[in-house]
Amino acid sequence: MKVAKCIMDSTKQRLLGMTLAELKDVAKSLGMPAFTGGQIAQWLYVKHVKSIDEMTNLSKQNRERLKEAYEVGCMPPADSQHSVDGTVKYLLPVRCADDSHREEERFVETVFIPDGERATLCVSCQVGCKMNCLFCQTGKQGWHGNLTAADILNQIYAIPECEQLTNIVFMGQGEPMDNLDAVLRATEVLTADWGWAWSPKRITVSSVGVRGKLKRFLDESPCHVAISLHSPLHEQRAQLMPSEKAMSINEVVELLRGYDFAHQRRLSFEYIVFGGLNDSMAHAKAIVDLLRGLDCRINLIRFHQIPGVPLHGADEQTMLRFRDYLTAHGVFTTIRASRGQDIYAACGLLSTARQQGESC
C-alpha cells in the first residue's frame, strides 16, 4: 500500500465521538446557548459534515469561536484496496495512546463488504491486539494502543460508502472488550436518537470472552454479540487462544445463559474450521453439548493461511458435514462466505504492521 499522510491539528479537540451532553457543555463553555450543542450533534451525526464551516445554522462568529479549540476530527483514508468481489479495505490514520500514554499517529484497517442490499463495515477498535490468537495476523502485530471513540467512528464517517451502510461489525483489529469504554461510547453515538439513530440490531460486537468486561457489555449494551469459539475443548482452545486460560469457553457460555437472546438481541458463535484439528464429529458433538438450550447460531469460517502458522483449512465436504450435523442437532449453523481474500481483508488477515514499519 502507498501510505498518504493525513494531518490533523493535535492542539484541538475532536467533536466527533462526543455525546449530546458533552456537545452542549462545549457550546455553553464558549458562551453559546445549550441548544447549539444539539445543532452540532445534527451536523456531525445526521449530516456528516467534515468541517465546522459547514455548520451553517451557527453564526459565523460562533463557528470561528468553535474552530479556535475544536475540529470535527474526520480523517480521510490514507489508502484503499479493491477486491475482485467488491470488498474494499481502507487504511485509516488514528491517534491512539499506548501504555506510556504517548499519543502518536498510527494506522488501522477497516473493511467495506457489499452484499446485495446489505452493506457491512468491519471496524477495528485497537492497533494490533493483545489476545495473540494463533490463527490471526492482527495478533502477530502485537498491541500498540487503543482507539478512541472518535477513531472508531471515523472509520464509518470517513469512507465514501458511509451512507450505504446497513450493518456494523466490530470484528476488525483488536478485542472490543479490551477497549470497552471506547466501544460503548461509539455504539452509544451510533444508536442514540441524537446520534446516528441506528437500531442496535444493525451492530454486532465480537469477543473472545474477557472476564468482567463481557458481563459489563452484556449489561450496558443492547447490540448483538458474537463469541469467538474455534474449539469447544478447553485444552485445544487454550492452544489456539491464550485468552481461554483467563476465561474459559465454559465460563463464557455460563455467563451468556443469564441473558435473553430469544428476542431483539442475537447471539452467534464464530468457528474457524481447521483441517484435521477442530473439524471432527467429536468436536461437533462437544459443541452441541456446550450450547444445548442456548438460543444462538454458529458461523463456520474458512481458515485463511498466514505466514509461520502450521494450520490449514478444512475441505468443502468437511465444512458441509460439520454444518449439517450441528443444524440437525438444534444448533442453526451457516458457512460464512469468504470476502476480500485477494486484498488480505478476510477474517484473521488484517494487519498494519507493514505500513508502520514493524515486524510481525
XYZ file of N, CA and C in Angstrom, residues 66-231:
498
model
N -15.790 28.332 17.808
C -15.697 26.881 17.936
C -14.409 26.361 17.303
N -14.016 26.935 16.178
C -12.826 26.484 15.453
C -11.530 26.773 16.196
N -11.555 27.711 17.122
C -10.332 28.046 17.864
C -9.846 26.877 18.710
N -10.772 26.078 19.229
C -10.384 24.999 20.150
C -10.812 23.615 19.685
N -11.681 23.549 18.649
C -12.242 22.258 18.247
C -12.169 22.074 16.734
N -12.264 20.828 16.314
C -12.413 20.476 14.908
C -13.317 19.261 14.822
N -13.895 19.021 13.663
C -14.750 17.847 13.516
C -13.945 16.595 13.831
N -12.743 16.485 13.304
C -11.892 15.335 13.618
C -12.019 14.196 12.641
N -12.581 14.461 11.459
C -12.674 13.431 10.436
C -11.348 13.336 9.694
N -10.764 12.150 9.674
C -9.510 11.932 8.962
C -9.769 10.983 7.802
N -9.557 11.416 6.567
C -9.862 10.580 5.404
C -8.922 9.383 5.310
N -9.332 8.338 4.597
C -8.459 7.175 4.423
C -7.130 7.568 3.787
N -6.065 6.934 4.251
C -4.750 7.159 3.661
C -4.573 6.344 2.392
N -5.317 5.252 2.277
C -5.215 4.397 1.105
C -6.390 3.436 1.089
N -6.584 2.762 -0.033
C -7.641 1.759 -0.145
C -7.213 0.689 -1.131
N -7.771 -0.496 -0.977
C -7.559 -1.601 -1.900
C -8.905 -2.208 -2.248
N -9.102 -2.533 -3.524
C -10.383 -3.049 -4.001
C -10.243 -4.503 -4.431
N -11.117 -5.340 -3.897
C -11.110 -6.762 -4.233
C -11.931 -7.010 -5.495
N -11.669 -8.133 -6.131
C -12.446 -8.521 -7.304
C -13.897 -8.808 -6.944
N -14.179 -9.091 -5.657
C -15.561 -9.395 -5.261
C -16.315 -8.164 -4.760
N -15.701 -6.968 -4.878
C -16.370 -5.743 -4.469
C -16.014 -5.260 -3.082
N -15.345 -6.089 -2.299
C -14.892 -5.682 -0.966
C -13.828 -4.593 -1.092
N -13.861 -3.626 -0.172
C -12.869 -2.549 -0.167
C -12.228 -2.489 1.214
N -10.904 -2.513 1.243
C -10.181 -2.363 2.507
C -9.560 -0.975 2.564
N -9.854 -0.250 3.655
C -9.339 1.104 3.831
C -8.274 1.136 4.922
N -7.266 1.922 4.686
C -6.237 2.195 5.682
C -6.499 3.593 6.227
N -6.735 3.688 7.539
C -7.084 4.979 8.142
C -6.097 5.363 9.232
N -5.709 6.637 9.281
C -4.837 7.102 10.359
C -5.620 7.227 11.658
N -4.956 6.957 12.766
C -5.565 7.124 14.088
C -4.530 7.769 15.006
N -5.011 8.398 16.059
C -4.095 8.926 17.069
C -4.425 8.244 18.378
N -3.735 7.154 18.658
C -4.049 6.381 19.847
C -2.909 6.484 20.852
N -3.239 6.118 22.099
C -2.242 6.166 23.169
C -1.899 4.751 23.602
N -0.599 4.498 23.840
C -0.183 3.189 24.324
C -0.096 3.221 25.849
N 0.518 2.188 26.446
C 0.591 2.118 27.910
C 1.380 3.266 28.526
N 2.256 3.883 27.761
C 3.031 5.018 28.272
C 2.282 6.331 28.091
N 1.049 6.238 27.543
C 0.178 7.403 27.319
C 0.743 8.375 26.287
N 1.719 7.932 25.513
C 2.221 8.766 24.423
C 1.288 8.616 23.237
N 0.856 9.741 22.713
C -0.060 9.713 21.576
C 0.720 9.915 20.289
N 0.525 9.021 19.334
C 1.199 9.158 18.053
C 0.306 8.622 16.949
N 0.584 9.070 15.734
C -0.236 8.631 14.620
C 0.155 7.220 14.190
N -0.862 6.372 14.099
C -0.688 5.030 13.568
C -1.798 4.775 12.560
N -1.987 3.517 12.185
C -2.992 3.199 11.177
C -3.781 1.955 11.574
N -5.037 1.899 11.125
C -5.846 0.696 11.266
C -6.513 0.405 9.924
N -6.972 -0.826 9.789
C -7.690 -1.212 8.583
C -9.163 -1.445 8.911
N -10.006 -1.041 7.991
C -11.438 -1.294 8.101
C -11.911 -1.806 6.744
N -12.928 -2.664 6.744
C -13.307 -3.368 5.520
C -14.784 -3.147 5.204
N -15.058 -2.663 3.992
C -16.413 -2.474 3.497
C -16.797 -3.695 2.662
N -17.929 -4.332 3.005
C -18.337 -5.587 2.373
C -19.752 -5.436 1.812
N -19.879 -5.168 0.512
C -21.213 -5.097 -0.091
C -21.733 -6.485 -0.428
N -23.033 -6.697 -0.215
C -23.627 -8.000 -0.496
C -25.107 -7.799 -0.812
N -25.405 -7.527 -2.066
C -26.782 -7.247 -2.456
C -27.277 -5.976 -1.802
N -28.404 -6.072 -1.094
C -28.960 -4.905 -0.412
C -28.277 -4.654 0.934
N -27.424 -5.543 1.342
C -26.720 -5.420 2.620
C -25.322 -4.864 2.380
N -24.912 -3.927 3.217
C -23.564 -3.354 3.127
C -22.999 -3.267 4.544
N -22.002 -4.078 4.811
C -21.439 -4.207 6.165
C -20.070 -3.561 6.232
N -19.799 -2.899 7.349
C -18.461 -2.374 7.601
C -17.880 -3.093 8.804
N -16.695 -3.684 8.599
C -15.976 -4.369 9.676
C -14.960 -3.390 10.254
N -15.207 -2.932 11.480
C -14.376 -1.877 12.064
C -13.391 -2.442 13.084
N -12.307 -1.697 13.297
C -11.271 -2.045 14.263
C -11.436 -1.206 15.525
N -10.934 -1.713 16.642
C -11.022 -0.959 17.901
C -9.656 -0.786 18.571
N -8.626 -1.440 18.047
C -7.278 -1.306 18.586
C -6.273 -1.350 17.442
N -5.083 -0.811 17.686
C -3.969 -1.019 16.762
C -3.266 -2.285 17.237
N -3.411 -3.358 16.453
C -2.920 -4.646 16.898
C -3.886 -5.256 17.897
N -3.414 -6.232 18.675
C -4.282 -6.938 19.627
C -3.424 -7.653 20.663
N -3.915 -7.706 21.907
C -3.204 -8.392 22.977
C -3.524 -9.886 23.048
N -4.578 -10.314 22.385
C -5.075 -11.678 22.576
C -4.157 -12.728 21.963
N -3.434 -12.396 20.899
C -2.426 -13.265 20.280
C -2.959 -14.647 19.912
N -4.150 -14.690 19.315
C -4.674 -15.970 18.825
C -3.748 -16.510 17.735
N -3.517 -17.795 17.754
C -2.534 -18.427 16.876
C -2.826 -18.183 15.399
N -4.098 -18.133 15.045
C -4.531 -18.107 13.643
C -4.775 -16.700 13.102
N -4.463 -15.660 13.873
C -4.841 -14.298 13.499
C -3.614 -13.430 13.215
N -3.590 -12.813 12.029
C -2.468 -11.960 11.639
C -2.384 -10.713 12.514
N -3.528 -10.188 12.954
C -3.512 -8.992 13.805
C -2.736 -9.253 15.088
N -2.947 -10.430 15.682
C -2.255 -10.761 16.921
C -0.752 -10.831 16.753
N -0.286 -11.212 15.541
C 1.155 -11.269 15.287
C 1.770 -9.875 15.265
N 0.941 -8.868 15.087
C 1.417 -7.488 15.056
C 1.746 -6.974 16.450
N 1.186 -7.636 17.490
C 1.317 -7.105 18.835
C 0.289 -6.008 19.070
N 0.334 -5.432 20.250
C -0.619 -4.373 20.607
C 0.103 -3.045 20.693
N -0.477 -2.013 20.072
C 0.182 -0.709 20.043
C -0.702 0.436 20.499
N -1.908 0.138 20.982
C -2.735 1.192 21.529
C -4.218 0.987 21.282
N -5.016 1.648 22.108
C -6.467 1.630 21.978
C -6.941 2.788 21.124
N -7.946 2.544 20.311
C -8.567 3.622 19.555
C -9.538 4.376 20.451
N -9.652 5.668 20.222
C -10.689 6.446 20.879
C -12.021 6.185 20.186
N -13.110 6.614 20.813
C -14.417 6.509 20.156
C -14.411 7.289 18.845
N -13.708 8.421 18.827
C -13.628 9.219 17.599
C -12.961 8.432 16.485
N -11.890 7.703 16.804
C -11.192 6.919 15.780
C -12.020 5.721 15.320
N -12.813 5.155 16.223
C -13.713 4.075 15.814
C -14.784 4.620 14.878
N -15.400 5.731 15.266
C -16.466 6.315 14.448
C -15.932 6.869 13.131
N -14.684 7.326 13.134
C -14.118 7.875 11.902
C -14.021 6.827 10.798
N -13.895 5.561 11.179
C -13.856 4.502 10.173
C -15.173 4.439 9.394
N -16.256 4.809 10.054
C -17.568 4.861 9.416
C -17.749 6.198 8.705
N -17.386 7.246 9.406
C -17.626 8.629 8.975
C -16.863 8.988 7.703
N -15.652 8.467 7.570
C -14.729 8.964 6.542
C -14.779 8.214 5.220
N -15.422 7.038 5.184
C -15.373 6.274 3.940
C -16.457 6.750 2.962
N -16.230 6.628 1.676
C -17.209 7.106 0.686
C -18.558 6.388 0.779
N -18.558 5.146 1.278
C -19.787 4.351 1.339
C -20.582 4.555 2.625
N -20.244 5.578 3.393
C -20.871 5.805 4.701
C -22.396 5.721 4.644
N -23.002 6.372 3.678
C -24.459 6.436 3.596
C -25.084 5.116 3.142
N -24.287 4.207 2.593
C -24.815 2.930 2.110
C -24.902 1.873 3.202
N -24.224 2.081 4.311
C -24.070 1.037 5.314
C -25.398 0.602 5.923
N -25.560 -0.708 6.038
C -26.724 -1.265 6.725
C -26.333 -1.937 8.037
N -25.063 -2.329 8.175
C -24.613 -3.049 9.366
C -23.180 -2.691 9.712
N -22.880 -2.765 11.006
C -21.525 -2.581 11.513
C -21.161 -3.812 12.327
N -19.966 -4.361 12.095
C -19.480 -5.454 12.940
C -18.120 -5.061 13.525
N -17.992 -5.214 14.814
C -16.714 -4.960 15.490
C -15.916 -6.262 15.451
N -15.381 -6.550 14.271
C -14.633 -7.785 14.046
C -13.323 -7.519 13.331
N -12.873 -6.266 13.347
C -11.607 -5.916 12.727
C -10.459 -6.131 13.692
N -9.499 -5.244 13.671
C -8.329 -5.379 14.539
C -8.691 -5.087 15.995
N -8.208 -5.943 16.892
C -8.383 -5.695 18.319
C -9.530 -6.463 18.949
N -9.497 -6.551 20.271
C -10.533 -7.194 21.080
C -11.427 -6.095 21.671
N -12.691 -6.013 21.269
C -13.567 -4.933 21.745
C -13.671 -4.837 23.265
N -13.676 -5.975 23.964
C -13.801 -5.908 25.419
C -12.542 -5.356 26.082
N -11.434 -5.366 25.356
C -10.182 -4.828 25.887
C -10.112 -3.314 25.711
N -11.070 -2.753 24.994
C -11.187 -1.303 24.827
C -12.651 -0.920 24.995
N -13.244 -1.417 26.077
C -14.694 -1.399 26.231
C -15.278 0.000 26.338
N -14.627 0.901 27.064
C -15.192 2.244 27.229
C -15.377 2.930 25.875
N -14.376 2.828 25.017
C -14.459 3.470 23.703
C -15.507 2.785 22.835
N -15.594 1.458 22.903
C -16.584 0.729 22.118
C -17.997 1.086 22.559
N -18.224 1.157 23.873
C -19.550 1.518 24.377
C -19.929 2.941 23.978
N -18.970 3.851 24.012
C -19.252 5.227 23.608
C -19.584 5.277 22.116
N -18.817 4.558 21.315
C -19.075 4.552 19.877
C -20.452 3.977 19.565
N -20.822 2.875 20.212
C -22.131 2.276 19.948
C -23.252 3.152 20.499
N -22.979 3.909 21.556
C -23.984 4.860 22.051
C -24.269 5.926 20.997
N -23.213 6.486 20.423
C -23.392 7.505 19.378
C -24.138 6.913 18.181
N -23.830 5.679 17.828
C -24.462 5.049 16.672
C -25.945 4.779 16.889
N -26.346 4.519 18.134
C -27.729 4.111 18.397
C -28.592 5.189 19.045
N -28.009 6.257 19.570
C -28.783 7.296 20.260
C -29.646 8.079 19.275
N -30.801 8.567 19.732
C -31.676 9.325 18.842
C -31.051 10.645 18.422
N -30.099 11.164 19.202
C -29.397 12.393 18.831
C -28.158 12.106 17.972
N -27.853 10.806 17.798
C -26.678 10.410 17.025
C -27.075 9.850 15.666
N -26.503 8.705 15.321
C -26.845 8.071 14.052
C -28.269 7.517 14.061
N -28.794 7.234 15.259
C -30.149 6.698 15.441
C -30.339 5.337 14.773
N -29.285 4.534 14.769
C -29.374 3.181 14.245
C -30.042 2.256 15.273
N -30.707 1.221 14.783
C -31.172 0.175 15.677
C -29.966 -0.638 16.154
N -29.937 -1.036 17.436
C -28.838 -1.905 17.916
C -28.757 -3.210 17.144
N -29.861 -3.594 16.478
C -29.874 -4.841 15.704
C -28.967 -4.761 14.477
N -28.504 -3.565 14.145
C -27.613 -3.401 12.999
C -26.137 -3.494 13.392
N -25.879 -3.696 14.684
C -24.499 -3.675 15.182
C -24.186 -4.976 15.907
N -23.059 -5.604 15.561
C -22.599 -6.811 16.230
C -21.200 -6.578 16.782
N -21.016 -6.914 18.048
C -19.717 -6.747 18.705
C -19.173 -8.123 19.065
N -17.951 -8.401 18.645
C -17.359 -9.718 18.873
C -16.466 -9.715 20.107
N -16.200 -10.905 20.621
C -15.281 -11.033 21.758
C -14.788 -12.462 21.879
N -13.564 -12.603 22.384
C -13.054 -13.926 22.734
C -13.582 -14.344 24.103
N -14.078 -13.357 24.874
C -14.507 -13.593 26.248
C -13.485 -13.030 27.205
N -13.787 -11.897 27.808
C -12.868 -11.246 28.751
C -13.590 -11.092 30.080
N -13.018 -11.664 31.127
C -13.675 -11.686 32.431
C -14.021 -10.267 32.910
N -15.236 -10.090 33.364
C -15.680 -8.790 33.857
C -16.157 -7.881 32.741
N -15.367 -7.769 31.692
C -15.698 -6.855 30.592
C -16.875 -7.363 29.765
N -16.917 -8.657 29.492
C -18.017 -9.196 28.702
C -19.340 -9.017 29.435
N -19.342 -9.259 30.732
C -20.573 -9.069 31.512
C -21.011 -7.615 31.475
N -20.072 -6.711 31.618
C -20.412 -5.292 31.581
C -21.023 -4.927 30.229
N -20.442 -5.443 29.145
C -21.003 -5.156 27.825
C -22.422 -5.692 27.715
N -22.642 -6.916 28.158
C -23.969 -7.505 28.090
C -24.982 -6.718 28.902
N -24.550 -6.140 30.005
C -25.437 -5.356 30.864
C -25.722 -3.965 30.301
N -24.743 -3.381 29.620
C -24.851 -1.976 29.232
C -25.204 -1.748 27.768
N -25.073 -2.763 26.924
C -25.327 -2.571 25.500
C -26.385 -3.546 24.988
N -27.309 -3.074 24.140
C -28.303 -3.957 23.534
C -27.862 -4.540 22.191
N -26.627 -4.280 21.771
C -26.153 -4.738 20.463
C -25.969 -6.252 20.438
N -25.961 -6.804 19.236
C -25.737 -8.233 19.066
C -24.338 -8.621 19.554
N -24.183 -9.894 19.901
C -22.923 -10.415 20.437
C -22.441 -11.589 19.588
N -21.155 -11.593 19.264
C -20.539 -12.719 18.556
C -19.337 -13.196 19.367
N -19.329 -14.463 19.724
C -18.244 -15.028 20.535
C -17.330 -15.873 19.652
N -16.035 -15.640 19.764
C -15.045 -16.435 19.039
C -14.881 -17.767 19.759
N -15.352 -18.836 19.138
C -15.342 -20.158 19.774
C -14.122 -20.975 19.334
N -14.112 -21.437 18.108
C -12.981 -22.083 17.439
C -12.592 -23.456 17.989
N -12.961 -23.766 19.207
C -12.870 -25.130 19.728
C -13.721 -25.205 20.990
